[in-house]
Coordinates of C-alpha atoms and ligand atoms in Angstrom, one line a residue:
X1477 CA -7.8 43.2 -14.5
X1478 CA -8.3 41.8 -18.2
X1479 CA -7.3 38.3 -17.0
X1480 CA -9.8 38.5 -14.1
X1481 CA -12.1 39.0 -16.7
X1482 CA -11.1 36.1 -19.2
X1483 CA -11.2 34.0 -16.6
X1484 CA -14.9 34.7 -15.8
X1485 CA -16.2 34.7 -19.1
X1486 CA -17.2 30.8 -19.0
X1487 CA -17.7 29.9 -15.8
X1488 CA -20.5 27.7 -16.8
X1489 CA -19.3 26.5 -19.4
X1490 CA -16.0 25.4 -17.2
X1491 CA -18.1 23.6 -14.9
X1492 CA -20.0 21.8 -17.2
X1493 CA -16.7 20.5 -18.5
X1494 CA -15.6 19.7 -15.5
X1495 CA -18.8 17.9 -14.3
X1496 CA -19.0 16.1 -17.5
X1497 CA -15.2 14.5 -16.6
X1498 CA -15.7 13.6 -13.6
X1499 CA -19.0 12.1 -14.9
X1500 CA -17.0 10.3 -17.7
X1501 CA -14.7 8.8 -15.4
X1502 CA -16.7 7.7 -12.8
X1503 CA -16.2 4.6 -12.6
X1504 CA -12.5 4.5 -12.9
X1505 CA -11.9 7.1 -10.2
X1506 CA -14.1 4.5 -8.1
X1507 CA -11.8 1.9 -9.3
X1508 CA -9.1 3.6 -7.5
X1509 CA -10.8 4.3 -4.4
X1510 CA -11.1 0.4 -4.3
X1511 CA -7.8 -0.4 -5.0
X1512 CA -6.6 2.2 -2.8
X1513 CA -8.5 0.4 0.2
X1514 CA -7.0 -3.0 0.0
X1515 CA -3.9 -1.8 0.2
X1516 CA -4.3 -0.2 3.3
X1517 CA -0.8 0.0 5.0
X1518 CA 0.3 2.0 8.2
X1519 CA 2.0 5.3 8.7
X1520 CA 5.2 5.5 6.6
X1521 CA 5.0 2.4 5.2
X1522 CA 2.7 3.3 2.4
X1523 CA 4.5 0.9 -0.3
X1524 CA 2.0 -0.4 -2.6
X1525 CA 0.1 2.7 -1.7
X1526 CA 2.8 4.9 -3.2
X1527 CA 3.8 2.3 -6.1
X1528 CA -0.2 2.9 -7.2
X1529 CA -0.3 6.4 -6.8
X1530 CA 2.9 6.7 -9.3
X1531 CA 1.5 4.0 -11.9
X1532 CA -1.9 6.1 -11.9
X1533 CA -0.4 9.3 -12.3
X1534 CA 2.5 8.0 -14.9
X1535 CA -0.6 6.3 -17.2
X1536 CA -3.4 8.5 -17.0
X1537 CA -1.4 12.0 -16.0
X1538 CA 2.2 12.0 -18.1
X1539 CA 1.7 15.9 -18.2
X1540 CA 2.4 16.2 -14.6
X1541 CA 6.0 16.1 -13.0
X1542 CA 6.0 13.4 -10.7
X1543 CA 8.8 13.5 -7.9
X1544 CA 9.6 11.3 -4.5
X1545 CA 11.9 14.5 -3.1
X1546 CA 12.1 13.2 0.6
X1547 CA 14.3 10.5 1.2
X1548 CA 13.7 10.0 5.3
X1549 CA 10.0 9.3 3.6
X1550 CA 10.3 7.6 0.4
X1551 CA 7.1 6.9 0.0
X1552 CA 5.8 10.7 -0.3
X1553 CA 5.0 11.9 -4.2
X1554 CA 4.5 15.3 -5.1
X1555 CA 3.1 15.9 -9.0
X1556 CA 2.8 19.2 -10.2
X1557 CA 1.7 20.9 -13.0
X1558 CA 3.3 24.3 -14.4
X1559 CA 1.5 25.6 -17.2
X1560 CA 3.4 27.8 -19.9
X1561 CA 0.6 30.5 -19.5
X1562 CA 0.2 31.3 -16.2
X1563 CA -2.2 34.3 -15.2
X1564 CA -0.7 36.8 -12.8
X1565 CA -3.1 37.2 -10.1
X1566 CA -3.3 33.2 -9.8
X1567 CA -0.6 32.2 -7.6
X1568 CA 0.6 28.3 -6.9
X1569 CA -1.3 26.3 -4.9
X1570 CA -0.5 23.2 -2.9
X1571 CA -2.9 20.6 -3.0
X1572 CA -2.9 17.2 -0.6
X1573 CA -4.5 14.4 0.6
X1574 CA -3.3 11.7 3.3
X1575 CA -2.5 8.2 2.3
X1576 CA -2.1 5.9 5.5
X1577 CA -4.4 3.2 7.2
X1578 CA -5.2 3.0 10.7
X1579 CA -3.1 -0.3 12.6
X1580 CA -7.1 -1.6 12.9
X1581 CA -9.2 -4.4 12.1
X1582 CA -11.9 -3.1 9.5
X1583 CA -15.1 -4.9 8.5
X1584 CA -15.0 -7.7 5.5
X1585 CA -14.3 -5.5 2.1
X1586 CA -14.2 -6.6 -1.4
X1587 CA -11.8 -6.8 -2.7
X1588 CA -10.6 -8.1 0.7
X1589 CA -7.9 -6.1 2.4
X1590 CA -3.9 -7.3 1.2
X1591 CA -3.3 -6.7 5.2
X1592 CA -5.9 -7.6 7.9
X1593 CA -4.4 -6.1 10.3
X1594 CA -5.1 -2.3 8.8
X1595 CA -8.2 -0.7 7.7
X1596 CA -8.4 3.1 6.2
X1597 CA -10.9 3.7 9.1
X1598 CA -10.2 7.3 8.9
X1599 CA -11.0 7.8 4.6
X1600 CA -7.6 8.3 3.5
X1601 CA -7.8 6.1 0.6
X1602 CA -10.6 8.3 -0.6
X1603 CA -8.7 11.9 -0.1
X1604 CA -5.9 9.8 -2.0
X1605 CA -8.5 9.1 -4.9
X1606 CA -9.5 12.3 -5.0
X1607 CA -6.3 14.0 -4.9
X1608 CA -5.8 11.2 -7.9
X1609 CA -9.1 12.4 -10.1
X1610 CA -7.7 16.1 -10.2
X1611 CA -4.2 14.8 -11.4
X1612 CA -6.3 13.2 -14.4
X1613 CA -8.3 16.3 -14.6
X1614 CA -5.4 18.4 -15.1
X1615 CA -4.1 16.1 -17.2
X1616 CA -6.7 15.6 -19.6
X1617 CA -8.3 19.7 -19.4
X1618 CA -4.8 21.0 -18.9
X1619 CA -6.0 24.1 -21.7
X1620 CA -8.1 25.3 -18.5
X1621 CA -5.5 25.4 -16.0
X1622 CA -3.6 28.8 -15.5
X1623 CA -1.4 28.6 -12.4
X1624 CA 1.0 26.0 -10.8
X1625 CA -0.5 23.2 -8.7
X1626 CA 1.3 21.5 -6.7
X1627 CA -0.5 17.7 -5.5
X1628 CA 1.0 16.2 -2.2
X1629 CA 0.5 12.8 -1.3
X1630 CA 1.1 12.3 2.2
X1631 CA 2.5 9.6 3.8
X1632 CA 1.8 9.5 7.7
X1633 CA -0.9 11.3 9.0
X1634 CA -1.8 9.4 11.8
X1635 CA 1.2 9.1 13.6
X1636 CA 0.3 11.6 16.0
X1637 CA 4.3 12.9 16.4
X1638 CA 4.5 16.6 15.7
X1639 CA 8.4 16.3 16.2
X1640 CA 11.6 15.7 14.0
X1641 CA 10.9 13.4 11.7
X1642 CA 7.2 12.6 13.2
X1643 CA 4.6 13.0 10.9
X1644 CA 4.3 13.1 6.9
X1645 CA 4.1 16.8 7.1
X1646 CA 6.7 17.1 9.3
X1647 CA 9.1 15.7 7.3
X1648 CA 7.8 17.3 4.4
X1649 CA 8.6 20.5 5.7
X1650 CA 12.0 19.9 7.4
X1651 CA 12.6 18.5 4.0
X1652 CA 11.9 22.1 2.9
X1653 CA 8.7 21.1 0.6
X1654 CA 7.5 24.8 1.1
X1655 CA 10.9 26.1 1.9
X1656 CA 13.3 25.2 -1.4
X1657 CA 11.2 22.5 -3.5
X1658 CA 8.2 24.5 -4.0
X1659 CA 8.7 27.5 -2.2
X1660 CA 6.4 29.5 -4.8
X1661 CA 3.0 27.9 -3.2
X1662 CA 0.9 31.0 -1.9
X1663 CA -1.3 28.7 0.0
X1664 CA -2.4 25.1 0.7
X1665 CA -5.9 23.1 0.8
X1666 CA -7.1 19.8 2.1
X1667 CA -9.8 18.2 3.0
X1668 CA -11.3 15.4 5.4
X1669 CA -14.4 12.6 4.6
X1670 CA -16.9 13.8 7.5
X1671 CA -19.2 11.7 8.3
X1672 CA -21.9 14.2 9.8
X1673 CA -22.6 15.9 6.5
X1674 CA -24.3 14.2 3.5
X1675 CA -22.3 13.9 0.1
X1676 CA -22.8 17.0 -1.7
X1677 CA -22.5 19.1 1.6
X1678 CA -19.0 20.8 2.7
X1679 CA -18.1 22.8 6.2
X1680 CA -15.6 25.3 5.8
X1681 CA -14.9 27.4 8.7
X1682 CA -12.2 30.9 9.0
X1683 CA -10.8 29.7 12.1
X1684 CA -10.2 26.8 14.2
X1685 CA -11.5 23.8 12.1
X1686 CA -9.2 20.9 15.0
X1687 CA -8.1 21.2 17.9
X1688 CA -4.5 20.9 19.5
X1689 CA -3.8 17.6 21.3
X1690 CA -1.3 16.9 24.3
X1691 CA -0.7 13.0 25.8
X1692 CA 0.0 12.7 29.5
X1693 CA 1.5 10.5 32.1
X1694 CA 1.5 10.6 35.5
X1695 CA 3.5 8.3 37.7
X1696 CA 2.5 7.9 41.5
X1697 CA 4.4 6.0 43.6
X1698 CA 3.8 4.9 47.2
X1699 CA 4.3 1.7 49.5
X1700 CA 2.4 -0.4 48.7
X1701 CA 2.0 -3.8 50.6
X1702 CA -0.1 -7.0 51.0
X1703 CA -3.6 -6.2 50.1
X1704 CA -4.6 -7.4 53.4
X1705 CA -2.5 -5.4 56.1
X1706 CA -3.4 -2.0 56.0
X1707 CA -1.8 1.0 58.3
X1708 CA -0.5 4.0 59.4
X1709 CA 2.5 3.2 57.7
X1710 CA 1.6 2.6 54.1
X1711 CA 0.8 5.0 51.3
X1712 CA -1.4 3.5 48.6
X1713 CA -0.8 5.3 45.2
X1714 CA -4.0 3.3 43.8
X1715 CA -6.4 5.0 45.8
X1716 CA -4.3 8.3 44.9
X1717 CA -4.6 7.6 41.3
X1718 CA -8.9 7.3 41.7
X1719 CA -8.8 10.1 43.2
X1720 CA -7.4 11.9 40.6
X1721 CA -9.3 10.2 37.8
X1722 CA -12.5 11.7 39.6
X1723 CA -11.5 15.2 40.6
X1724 CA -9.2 15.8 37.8
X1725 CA -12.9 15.7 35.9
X1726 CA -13.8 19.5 37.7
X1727 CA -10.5 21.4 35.7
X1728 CA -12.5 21.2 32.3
X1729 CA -16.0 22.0 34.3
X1730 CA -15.2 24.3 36.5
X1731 CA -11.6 25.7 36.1
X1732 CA -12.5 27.1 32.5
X1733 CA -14.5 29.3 30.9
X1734 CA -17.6 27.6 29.5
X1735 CA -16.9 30.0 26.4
X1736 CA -13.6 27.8 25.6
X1737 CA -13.4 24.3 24.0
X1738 CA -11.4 21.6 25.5
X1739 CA -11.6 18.4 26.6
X1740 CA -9.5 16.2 29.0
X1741 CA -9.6 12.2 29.0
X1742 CA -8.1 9.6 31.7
X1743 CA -7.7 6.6 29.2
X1744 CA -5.8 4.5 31.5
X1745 CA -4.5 3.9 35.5
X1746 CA -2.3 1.0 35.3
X1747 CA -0.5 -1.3 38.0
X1748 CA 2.8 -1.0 36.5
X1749 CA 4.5 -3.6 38.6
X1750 CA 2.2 -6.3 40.2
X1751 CA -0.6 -8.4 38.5
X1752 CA -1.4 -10.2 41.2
X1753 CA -5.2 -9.2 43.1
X1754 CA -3.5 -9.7 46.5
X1755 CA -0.8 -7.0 46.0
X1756 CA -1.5 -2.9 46.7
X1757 CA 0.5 -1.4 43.9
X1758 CA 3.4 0.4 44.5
X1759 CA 3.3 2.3 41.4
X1760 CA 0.6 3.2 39.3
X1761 CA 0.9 5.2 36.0
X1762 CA -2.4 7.6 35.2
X1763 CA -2.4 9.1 31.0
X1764 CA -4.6 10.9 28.7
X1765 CA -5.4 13.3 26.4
X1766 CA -5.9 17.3 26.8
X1767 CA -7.3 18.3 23.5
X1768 CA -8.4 21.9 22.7
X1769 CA -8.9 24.4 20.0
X1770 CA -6.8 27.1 21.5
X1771 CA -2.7 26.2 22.6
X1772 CA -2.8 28.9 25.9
X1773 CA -6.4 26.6 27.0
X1774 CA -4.5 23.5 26.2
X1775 CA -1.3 24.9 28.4
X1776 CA -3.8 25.9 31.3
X1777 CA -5.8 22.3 31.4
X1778 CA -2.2 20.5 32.1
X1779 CA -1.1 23.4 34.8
X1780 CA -4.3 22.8 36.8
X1781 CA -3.9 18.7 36.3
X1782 CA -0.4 19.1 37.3
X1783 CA -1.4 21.2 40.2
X1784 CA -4.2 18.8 41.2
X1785 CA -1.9 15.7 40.8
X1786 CA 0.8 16.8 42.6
X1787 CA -1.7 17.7 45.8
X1788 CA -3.6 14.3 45.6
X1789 CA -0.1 12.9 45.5
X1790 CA 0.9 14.5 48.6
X1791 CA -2.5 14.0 50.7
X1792 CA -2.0 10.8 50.2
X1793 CA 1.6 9.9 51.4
X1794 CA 2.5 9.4 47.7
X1795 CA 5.3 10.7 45.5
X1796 CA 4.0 12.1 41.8
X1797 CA 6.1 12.5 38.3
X1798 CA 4.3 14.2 35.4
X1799 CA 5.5 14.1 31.9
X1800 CA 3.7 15.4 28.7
X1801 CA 4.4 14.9 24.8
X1802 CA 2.5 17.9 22.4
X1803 CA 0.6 16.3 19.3
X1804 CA -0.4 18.3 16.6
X1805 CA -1.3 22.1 16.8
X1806 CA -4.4 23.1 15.9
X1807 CA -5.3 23.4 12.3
X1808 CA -6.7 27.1 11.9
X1809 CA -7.9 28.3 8.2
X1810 CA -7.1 31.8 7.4
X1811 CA -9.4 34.5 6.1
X1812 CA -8.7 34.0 3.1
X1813 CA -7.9 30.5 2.5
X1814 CA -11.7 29.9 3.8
X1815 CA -12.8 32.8 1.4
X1816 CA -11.2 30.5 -1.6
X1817 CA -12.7 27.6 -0.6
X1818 CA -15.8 28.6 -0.3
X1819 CA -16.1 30.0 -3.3
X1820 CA -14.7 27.0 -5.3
X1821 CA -17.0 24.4 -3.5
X1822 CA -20.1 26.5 -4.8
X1823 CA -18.5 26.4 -7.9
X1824 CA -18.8 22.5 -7.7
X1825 CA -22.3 22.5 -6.7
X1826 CA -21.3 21.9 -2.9
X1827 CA -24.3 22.9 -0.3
X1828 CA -21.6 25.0 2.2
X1829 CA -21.6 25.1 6.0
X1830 CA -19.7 27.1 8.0
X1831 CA -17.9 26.1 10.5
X1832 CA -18.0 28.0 14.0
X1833 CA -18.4 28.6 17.5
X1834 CA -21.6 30.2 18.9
X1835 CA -24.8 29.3 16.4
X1836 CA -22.6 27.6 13.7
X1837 CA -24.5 24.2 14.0
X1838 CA -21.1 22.7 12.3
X1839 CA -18.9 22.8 14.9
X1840 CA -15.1 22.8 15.1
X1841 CA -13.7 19.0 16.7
X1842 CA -11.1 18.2 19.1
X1843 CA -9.2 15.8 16.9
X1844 CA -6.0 16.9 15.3
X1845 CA -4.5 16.7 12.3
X1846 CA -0.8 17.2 11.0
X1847 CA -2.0 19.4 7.8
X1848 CA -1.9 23.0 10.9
X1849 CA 1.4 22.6 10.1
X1850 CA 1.0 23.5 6.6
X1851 CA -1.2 25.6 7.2
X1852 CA 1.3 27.4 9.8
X1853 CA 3.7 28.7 6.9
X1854 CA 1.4 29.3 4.5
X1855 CA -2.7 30.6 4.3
X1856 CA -5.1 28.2 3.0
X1857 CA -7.8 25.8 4.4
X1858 CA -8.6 22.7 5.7
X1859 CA -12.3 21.3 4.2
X1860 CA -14.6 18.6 5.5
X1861 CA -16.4 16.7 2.6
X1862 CA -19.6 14.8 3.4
X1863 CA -19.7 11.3 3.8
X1864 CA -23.0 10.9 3.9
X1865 CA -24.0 9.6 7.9
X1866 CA -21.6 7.0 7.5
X1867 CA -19.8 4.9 10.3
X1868 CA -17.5 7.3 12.2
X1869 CA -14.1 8.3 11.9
X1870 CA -11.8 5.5 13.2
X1871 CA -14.1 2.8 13.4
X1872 CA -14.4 -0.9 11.7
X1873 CA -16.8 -0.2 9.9
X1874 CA -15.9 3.6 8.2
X1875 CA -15.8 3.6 4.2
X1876 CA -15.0 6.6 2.4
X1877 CA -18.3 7.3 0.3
X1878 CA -17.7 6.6 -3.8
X1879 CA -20.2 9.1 -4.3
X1880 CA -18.2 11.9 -2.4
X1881 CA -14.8 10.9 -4.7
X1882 CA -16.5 13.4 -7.7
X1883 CA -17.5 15.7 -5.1
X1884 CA -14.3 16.3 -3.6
X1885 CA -12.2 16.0 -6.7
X1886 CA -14.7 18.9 -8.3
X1887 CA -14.0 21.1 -5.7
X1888 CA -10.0 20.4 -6.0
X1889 CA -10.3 20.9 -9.2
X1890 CA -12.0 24.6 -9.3
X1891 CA -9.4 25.2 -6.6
X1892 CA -6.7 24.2 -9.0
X1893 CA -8.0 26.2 -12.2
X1894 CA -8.2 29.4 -10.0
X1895 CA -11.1 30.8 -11.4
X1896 CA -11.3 32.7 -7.7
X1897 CA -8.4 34.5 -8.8
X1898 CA -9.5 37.4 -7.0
X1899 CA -8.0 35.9 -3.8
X1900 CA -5.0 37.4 -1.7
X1901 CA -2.7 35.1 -0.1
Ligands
LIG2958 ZN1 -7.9 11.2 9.0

């Protein structure tokens, strides 16, 4: 209990050295974040990305150990710090960020972009930045750190691919980051730009923060024919395939609870044989998205579209095949992971919001994210950072907010010197 208690002697006094860094440095962290968005690059090929992430960390960090461990993703970097003292009730943490760009077009930067054809339209660059600032933080104020951190830059993110060798944190953790490379991290934090809050505000929830995502396709296949001979004889998967568009809209409305969150999405009925306007397909292919916060609602949304399909299919004359492909689970904060987090982004001066169903008015979203499967093997909490009513998440026009870059390095920074050491992972 003593080193509880030395820990909490200064907690003012620790913030106001950590403020007065990140004030200090200002500038150069915003430096990075604008570096960091020219070279926007795409999921595992996060080159120059990774090359500035090492040359950043080797200059202004040489404290920290500084590793590429995974060689089906060589441009991954883990840095970690190990002080000598450590106290005992602050375990290792796990800290990371994401570092690709979206395959997208983004409004005129400057600097301009090395690539036009990708834009960080989702604020990687910035959790990269920020991830960044606390290396230099622990670096520089290394006499205030207690406990192992461990800093994860991510390639891969957006890939979407749960499976084998699909996402960054999927091969990160086949790779056995959590398993044999650092197997003594008790728990694991990220966080997310949000556009919704204002800088300075965080939502934190202790529970579903994303949902769980599955794509599907459905094949119909009829006869088909010349536009202009219908009959008795011909089934026309087309008009099968509208069908299903419209009715498939009542499984979400009215085969659910309105108590659950999910949502499903037709995103394209496609002619997958004919172009001409005079020809009746023969086959058309239907997809979409089921997202949803909870795996068992997810499962239920593509039984009843499956059902639905396959009797539209039938009703009209028309042979159905439906495939699926699972994204990401959903990424789920634990009790005490939340707790921590909390705790740490008041620390940093943060304005906190949980997040929640019922009268939370932050609510949990349907996009996914690849850090659940961190946070499947080990407790720990997945943050969204104000962005300040910015552009949305994936769009042309999305910056990650310079003025957030302190905020969010703050908070990962109390979260690394584990002044919450009361916390039980
Ligand atoms: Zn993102």
């Amino acid at each position: 209990m003593k080193d509880i208690v030395s820990l909490q002697d200064g907690p003012n006094d620790i913030s106001e050295e950590l403020s007065s860094f990140f004030g200090n440095h200002e500038a150069l962290h915003k430096g990075w974040l604008r570096e960091l968005h020219s070279l926007a690059e795409p999921s595992f090929e996060e080159y120059e990305t990774s090359k500035f992430v090492i040359s950043v960390l080797e200059r202004y960090c040489p404290s920290l150990d500084v590793t590429t461990p995974f060689p089906l993703s060589p441009t991954a970097v883990i840095a970690y710090i190990e002080p000598s003292e450590t106290l005992e009730l602050s375990k290792p943490i796990l800290l990371r960020a994401d570092m690709d760009a979206l395959r997208m077009k983004g409004a005129p930067t400057d600097p301009p972009r090395k690539n036009d054809d990708y834009h960080h339209g989702c604020g990687h660059d910035g959790h990269t930045t920020c991830l960044l600032a606390v290396a230099h933080c622990l670096h520089e104020l290394r006499h205030l750190c207690k406990r192992k951190v461990v800093l994860f830059f991510q390639p891969a993110e957006e890939s979407g691919m749960p499976l084998k060798g699909g996402s960054g944190a999927r091969v990160a953790l086949d790779h056995g980051l959590l398993e044999t490379i650092h197997p003594d991290v008790s728990a694991v934090y990220a966080l997310h730009c949000w556009p919704p809050l204002r800088v300075g505000q965080v939502g934190i929830g202790d529970g579903p923060m994303m949902g769980t995502g599955t794509t599907f396709s459905i094949m119909i296949e009829g006869t088909g024919g010349h536009a202009a001979t219908p009959g008795p004889d011909r089934s026309e998967p087309l008009l099968a395939a509208c069908s299903l568009v419209c009715n498939g809209q009542s499984i979400v409305a009215r085969g659910l609870s309105p108590f659950t969150s999910s949502t499903l999405a037709f995103t394209a009925v496609e002619n997958v044989e004919s172009r001409s306007l005079n020809v009746c397909p023969r086959k058309v292919s239907v997809q979409g998205i089921i997202r949803a916060l909870d795996a068992e609602v997810k499962k239920t949304v593509f039984a009843q579209l499956c059902q639905i399909g396959k009797s539209i299919a039938e009703a009209y004359g028309c042979q159905v095949v439906i495939s699926s492909r699972e994204g990401y689970p959903a990424t789920i904060n634990s009790r005490d992971g939340a707790s921590s987090a909390k705790e740490a982004a008041r620390r940093a001066g943060l304005i906190v919001f949980d997040v929640g169903e019922g009268p939370s008015m932050v609510k949990p979203s349907l996009c996914a994210e690849d850090f659940s499967m961190l946070l499947i093997k080990r407790p720990g909490a997945y943050v969204w950072l104000g962005n300040g009513g910015s552009a949305g998440l994936h769009t042309s026009s999305l910056r990650f907010n310079e003025n957030a870059v302190a905020k969010g390095a703050k908070f990962f920074a109390e979260l690394a010197l584990g002044r919450n050491c009361t916390e039980q992972h």
